Amino acid sequence: SSSGPMSKETSFTSVTALHESTSTVALPREPSLLSITPTLLWTGTNWNDAIACEERLLHQYVRSPFRLGRVAVDLPSLGLGRQYINTLDVNPGVRGGVPILWMHGAGAGLGFGYRNFDALANLNGSTRRVLGVDWLGQAGSSRPSFPFGGLRAPVWTLPEEKQIDAAIAFSVDSLEALRMKLDIEQFDLVAHSMGGYLATQYALAYPERVRRLVLVSPVGWVEKPQVGRASGIFGALWDWGLGNFGLLRTIGRLAKGTAKNAVIGRFNIHNQAERELVADYFWSQLVAQRISAEKNVNYLLEPFFAPAPFGFYAKRSVMSEPMERLCKLPPTTLLYGSHDLHYIPTMPKAVSVVDAATTNSVTMRFVSGSDHHLYIDNPAEFHAYVAQALA
């Protein structure tokens, strides 16, 4: 990892064109005029802290030229009107070639890729454009009503299948709107954890837009067990839509130290200054805005414990998708850590089922010395596998 202030030109203070060939502009996250806000008093951080923490992390570790801003997208299909997608554009001047989209998991943000952006931007010896994106409703993107807005029946009145449809559409429709706004014909999609499940759903919905799919410790591929569904207080919080990362915002600053230590403690980061930068970024991106798509895990996943293998299983697993959808899945590589908390022993069966259904290859690899955040724990080996997958 690099250190010290960046010498590369970046832009956070003016409207910046993300792509010179389009009229698309990214608006920087403007600081609030209010330095003391209810959010600051309750959580120990606020909107201004979130902006500053993101800038510090990216300035410190990303050496490639980049631009950062929020891209306006219109989402009439979701009844949400205009929303803003926080987007990091690395090597924005690159013309031609297939860009790489980097999508984070639950409770994270694009900044978690700080050890990876430079490697991806120079993958296999060629200069690549890389777009790090905050999912709608998470991190630095807009936090609208989830999973839709407008004058519609409350989501709790819908049958479960319709609730699942709505939760998937929230992320898939907004990602497609971003692709259209940025005028990108096709891209390679790299996505982590819950983002891996959502990226798979995007690739199934728009297979012609995804050249290669790399899923980093994804959830949601295997069928859920018959026994072991979480019950008690945790099961109740999950079913009530409270058992998610948004709960940390509800608890506020009382959870700040414990949450930062619990999350960052799982990363293979030994430098104290780096740990503090990442921890501050994590907390500020998570709680500085209202709760929104943090709830997607409750709509789409179910937690299981012993006697079932521990994990968060999709209510609609990838392996159970209809054959006519699976057959169009782009070439896909799944990467897990060697001691990955979210690896489920039945994954080989899921990979085999999906691989048999699609005309393209579906393979799974393991990155040594790594847990769930393998891209942070062992970036060199992770990058080597991604380079193979995207060759």
XYZ file of C-alpha atoms in Angstrom:
391
model
C 0.000 0.000 0.000
C 1.151 3.509 -0.716
C 1.375 6.269 1.832
C 1.720 10.009 1.973
C -0.295 12.692 0.176
C -1.188 12.138 -3.434
C 0.472 14.043 -6.219
C -2.099 12.993 -8.813
C -4.730 15.530 -9.759
C -8.102 14.772 -8.253
C -11.321 16.736 -8.163
C -13.652 17.027 -5.220
C -14.537 20.717 -5.314
C -16.026 21.262 -8.737
C -18.481 19.592 -11.040
C -16.416 17.021 -12.944
C -17.233 15.236 -16.172
C -16.938 11.499 -15.604
C -16.775 10.723 -19.284
C -15.805 13.347 -21.850
C -17.811 11.630 -24.563
C -21.068 12.101 -22.681
C -22.858 14.960 -20.983
C -22.795 13.033 -17.704
C -21.462 14.978 -14.744
C -20.684 13.906 -11.218
C -21.546 16.304 -8.448
C -19.134 16.269 -5.522
C -20.593 15.532 -2.123
C -20.987 19.091 -0.858
C -20.317 19.618 2.861
C -23.211 20.758 5.001
C -23.126 24.274 6.457
C -24.174 22.801 9.789
C -21.193 21.414 11.682
C -23.216 20.225 14.669
C -26.179 18.088 13.668
C -28.483 15.605 15.428
C -26.694 12.824 13.530
C -23.337 13.977 14.916
C -24.660 14.139 18.452
C -26.225 10.677 18.206
C -23.657 8.710 16.165
C -20.437 10.663 16.651
C -20.159 11.395 12.938
C -22.077 13.225 10.197
C -22.252 13.975 6.489
C -19.170 16.202 6.541
C -17.137 13.537 8.329
C -18.226 10.975 5.732
C -16.966 13.184 2.905
C -13.672 13.894 4.658
C -13.045 10.251 5.614
C -13.639 9.053 2.054
C -11.284 11.703 0.659
C -8.546 10.875 3.161
C -8.687 7.137 2.477
C -8.664 7.459 -1.307
C -6.008 10.212 -1.377
C -3.748 8.112 0.802
C -3.857 4.833 -1.118
C -4.994 5.364 -4.730
C -2.112 6.483 -6.914
C -3.888 6.231 -10.255
C -5.664 9.381 -11.461
C -9.260 9.415 -10.298
C -12.383 11.505 -10.010
C -15.067 11.158 -7.391
C -18.637 12.362 -7.434
C -22.332 11.507 -7.312
C -23.996 10.700 -10.621
C -27.643 11.708 -10.979
C -29.959 8.948 -12.199
C -33.715 8.953 -12.707
C -35.592 5.929 -11.366
C -39.246 6.094 -12.415
C -39.509 2.291 -12.307
C -38.911 2.479 -8.551
C -41.108 5.528 -7.982
C -38.066 7.366 -6.630
C -37.429 10.145 -9.124
C -33.897 11.538 -9.200
C -31.260 9.888 -7.005
C -27.473 10.132 -6.770
C -24.983 7.266 -7.078
C -21.587 7.856 -5.440
C -18.975 6.852 -8.020
C -15.183 6.689 -8.077
C -13.778 6.865 -11.614
C -10.180 5.582 -11.784
C -8.287 6.290 -15.018
C -11.228 8.356 -16.286
C -9.287 9.373 -19.386
C -9.040 5.819 -20.736
C -10.885 5.411 -24.023
C -11.861 2.042 -25.381
C -11.617 -1.282 -23.667
C -14.002 -2.742 -21.112
C -14.250 -0.907 -17.772
C -14.281 -2.762 -14.445
C -17.106 -2.057 -12.007
C -16.311 -2.640 -8.329
C -19.343 -3.178 -6.063
C -19.139 -3.448 -2.273
C -21.002 -5.657 0.186
C -23.376 -4.910 3.062
C -22.178 -2.370 5.619
C -19.339 -1.250 3.353
C -18.680 1.249 0.579
C -16.538 1.709 -2.503
C -13.629 2.805 -0.302
C -13.130 -0.769 0.907
C -11.387 -1.319 -2.451
C -8.587 1.103 -1.550
C -5.959 -1.701 -1.742
C -7.297 -2.883 -5.100
C -8.051 0.050 -7.366
C -4.477 0.596 -8.584
C -3.979 -3.115 -9.347
C -7.289 -3.332 -11.209
C -6.475 -0.143 -13.096
C -3.306 -1.811 -14.446
C -4.550 -5.371 -14.749
C -2.606 -7.732 -17.022
C -0.270 -4.909 -17.994
C -2.931 -2.734 -19.611
C -4.461 0.470 -18.313
C -8.096 -0.119 -17.384
C -10.855 2.253 -16.384
C -12.241 1.210 -12.986
C -15.497 2.437 -11.490
C -16.026 1.964 -7.770
C -19.720 2.355 -7.000
C -21.778 2.720 -3.837
C -25.045 0.827 -4.228
C -28.144 3.025 -4.113
C -29.296 3.374 -0.523
C -25.862 2.651 0.941
C -22.620 4.446 1.841
C -22.291 7.749 -0.037
C -25.189 7.296 -2.450
C -28.703 8.665 -1.925
C -30.719 6.975 0.828
C -34.308 6.917 -0.517
C -37.311 4.966 0.672
C -36.595 1.221 0.356
C -37.498 -0.756 -1.735
C -39.562 1.788 -3.669
C -41.297 5.132 -3.380
C -44.436 6.772 -4.688
C -48.047 5.877 -4.134
C -47.791 2.108 -3.949
C -49.140 -0.499 -1.585
C -46.891 -0.783 1.499
C -44.271 -3.436 0.894
C -45.364 -5.451 3.939
C -48.736 -6.045 2.268
C -47.061 -7.833 -0.662
C -46.479 -11.598 -0.803
C -42.885 -12.652 -0.134
C -42.055 -13.262 -3.815
C -43.109 -9.700 -4.677
C -41.067 -8.350 -1.772
C -38.030 -10.201 -3.112
C -38.695 -8.832 -6.603
C -38.867 -5.286 -5.217
C -35.679 -5.595 -3.185
C -33.735 -6.950 -6.171
C -35.153 -4.304 -8.521
C -34.008 -1.516 -6.168
C -30.347 -2.404 -6.793
C -30.553 -3.862 -10.300
C -32.608 -1.007 -11.769
C -30.397 1.660 -10.201
C -27.194 -0.021 -11.437
C -28.633 -0.244 -14.942
C -29.625 3.434 -14.757
C -26.028 4.287 -13.816
C -24.678 2.237 -16.736
C -26.962 4.067 -19.124
C -26.055 7.465 -17.694
C -22.342 6.748 -18.042
C -22.917 5.423 -21.568
C -21.019 2.179 -20.945
C -21.860 -0.587 -23.398
C -20.338 -3.487 -21.464
C -18.197 -3.976 -18.362
C -16.511 -6.531 -16.140
C -18.318 -6.762 -12.809
C -16.471 -7.482 -9.545
C -18.676 -7.609 -6.452
C -18.339 -8.657 -2.815
C -20.632 -10.580 -0.439
C -24.215 -9.246 -0.575
C -23.068 -7.170 -3.521
C -22.119 -10.458 -5.185
C -25.687 -11.696 -4.930
C -27.044 -8.424 -6.311
C -24.427 -8.410 -9.088
C -25.463 -11.943 -10.041
C -29.067 -10.752 -10.265
C -27.946 -7.881 -12.477
C -25.991 -10.252 -14.732
C -29.025 -12.537 -15.028
C -31.232 -9.561 -15.941
C -28.728 -7.908 -18.320
C -26.304 -10.640 -19.455
C -25.305 -8.714 -22.567
C -23.915 -5.910 -20.387
C -21.534 -8.063 -18.330
C -18.483 -9.492 -20.127
C -17.066 -11.274 -17.076
C -18.450 -11.686 -13.551
C -16.155 -12.031 -10.514
C -17.959 -12.731 -7.243
C -15.906 -12.198 -4.107
C -17.217 -14.341 -1.225
C -20.788 -14.019 -2.489
C -23.834 -14.982 -0.470
C -27.069 -16.342 -1.860
C -25.971 -19.077 -4.235
C -26.930 -22.202 -2.292
C -30.390 -23.427 -1.349
C -31.359 -22.801 2.245
C -31.401 -25.736 4.701
C -34.530 -27.360 6.063
C -33.560 -26.750 9.696
C -31.542 -24.238 11.682
C -33.355 -20.998 10.822
C -32.372 -18.338 13.357
C -34.933 -17.843 16.112
C -35.029 -16.002 19.422
C -34.085 -12.347 19.632
C -31.799 -12.417 16.573
C -34.452 -14.129 14.448
C -37.070 -11.626 15.592
C -34.859 -8.610 14.857
C -34.138 -10.068 11.431
C -37.807 -10.628 10.629
C -38.719 -7.141 11.842
C -36.166 -5.620 9.445
C -33.957 -4.405 12.311
C -31.213 -7.033 12.246
C -28.893 -5.347 9.749
C -26.058 -2.812 9.696
C -28.623 -0.027 10.070
C -29.089 -1.117 13.677
C -25.713 0.471 14.425
C -27.093 3.871 13.414
C -30.098 3.303 15.649
C -27.872 2.484 18.621
C -25.561 5.387 17.789
C -22.252 6.330 19.367
C -22.632 3.678 22.064
C -21.870 1.095 19.366
C -19.174 3.095 17.578
C -16.016 1.698 19.171
C -17.241 -1.886 19.364
C -18.507 -1.906 15.761
C -15.321 -0.389 14.340
C -13.135 -2.856 16.211
C -15.317 -5.831 15.268
C -15.308 -5.048 11.549
C -11.753 -3.804 11.102
C -10.446 -6.474 13.480
C -11.295 -9.084 10.841
C -9.070 -7.379 8.252
C -5.421 -8.262 7.719
C -4.307 -4.693 8.485
C -1.352 -4.250 10.832
C -0.541 -0.568 10.363
C -2.369 1.411 13.046
C -2.827 4.553 10.957
C -4.315 2.489 8.142
C -6.647 0.704 10.563
C -7.894 4.022 11.890
C -8.462 5.435 8.398
C -10.493 2.398 7.333
C -12.408 2.275 10.624
C -13.350 5.953 10.398
C -14.419 5.485 6.782
C -16.544 2.448 7.681
C -18.384 4.172 10.516
C -18.964 7.500 8.763
C -20.268 5.981 5.505
C -22.578 3.653 7.417
C -24.306 6.015 9.825
C -24.010 9.552 8.423
C -27.254 9.212 6.450
C -30.665 7.697 7.105
C -31.223 3.940 6.987
C -32.237 2.729 3.525
C -30.959 -0.311 1.604
C -29.299 -1.787 4.691
C -32.650 -3.568 4.941
C -32.136 -5.472 1.688
C -30.525 -8.342 3.611
C -33.768 -8.846 5.535
C -35.803 -8.953 2.333
C -33.445 -11.268 0.465
C -31.593 -13.435 2.992
C -32.296 -15.644 5.999
C -29.799 -16.483 8.772
C -29.158 -20.110 9.734
C -27.210 -21.641 12.599
C -26.379 -25.169 13.756
C -27.373 -27.844 12.965
C -27.240 -26.173 9.540
C -23.916 -24.773 8.276
C -23.792 -21.168 9.511
C -24.619 -18.634 6.862
C -26.984 -16.145 5.327
C -28.985 -17.996 2.698
C -31.019 -16.388 -0.051
C -34.773 -16.743 0.032
C -34.379 -17.080 -3.754
C -31.061 -18.812 -4.316
C -29.049 -18.401 -7.488
C -28.938 -22.178 -8.039
C -32.756 -22.314 -7.982
C -33.188 -19.658 -10.674
C -35.032 -20.842 -13.812
C -32.907 -22.512 -16.469
C -33.833 -19.847 -19.016
C -32.170 -17.245 -16.787
C -29.137 -19.245 -15.709
C -28.260 -20.248 -19.262
C -27.402 -16.608 -20.052
C -25.043 -16.047 -17.111
C -21.718 -14.578 -18.315
C -18.415 -16.361 -17.571
C -18.258 -16.322 -13.778
C -15.493 -16.777 -11.212
C -16.272 -17.134 -7.504
C -13.478 -16.352 -5.041
C -13.555 -17.244 -1.338
C -11.049 -16.870 1.457
C -9.248 -19.969 2.720
C -10.972 -19.545 6.111
C -13.957 -17.543 4.902
C -16.713 -17.127 7.504
C -19.312 -16.944 4.740
C -18.224 -19.966 2.744
C -20.923 -22.641 2.936
C -19.901 -26.304 2.426
C -22.667 -26.867 -0.132
C -21.191 -24.222 -2.476
C -19.577 -26.804 -4.823
C -23.031 -28.215 -5.543
C -24.409 -24.752 -6.323
C -21.480 -23.993 -8.625
C -21.944 -27.335 -10.380
C -25.679 -26.736 -10.908
C -25.172 -23.245 -12.317
C -22.202 -24.323 -14.436
C -24.300 -27.107 -15.995
C -27.105 -24.664 -16.766
C -25.057 -21.982 -18.519
C -23.173 -22.180 -21.787
C -20.309 -20.253 -20.132
C -17.874 -21.405 -17.476
C -18.513 -21.066 -13.736
C -15.485 -21.745 -11.544
C -14.546 -21.322 -7.877
C -11.150 -20.557 -6.355
C -9.782 -19.947 -2.855
C -7.402 -17.182 -1.786
C -4.951 -18.293 0.890
C -4.605 -16.598 4.259
C -7.942 -14.850 3.858
C -11.303 -14.472 5.531
C -14.429 -12.839 4.094
C -12.626 -9.670 2.947
C -10.011 -11.543 0.902
C -9.320 -8.517 -1.301
C -7.939 -6.775 1.810
C -6.448 -9.833 3.524
C -4.332 -11.074 0.592
C -4.551 -8.539 -2.239
C -1.651 -9.927 -4.291
C -3.165 -13.400 -4.673
C -6.637 -11.921 -5.068
C -5.439 -9.702 -7.919
C -3.772 -12.666 -9.626
C -7.043 -14.610 -9.647
C -8.994 -11.565 -10.881
C -6.433 -11.067 -13.646
C -7.003 -14.654 -14.776
C -10.769 -14.251 -14.628
C -10.746 -11.036 -16.658
C -8.083 -12.012 -19.176
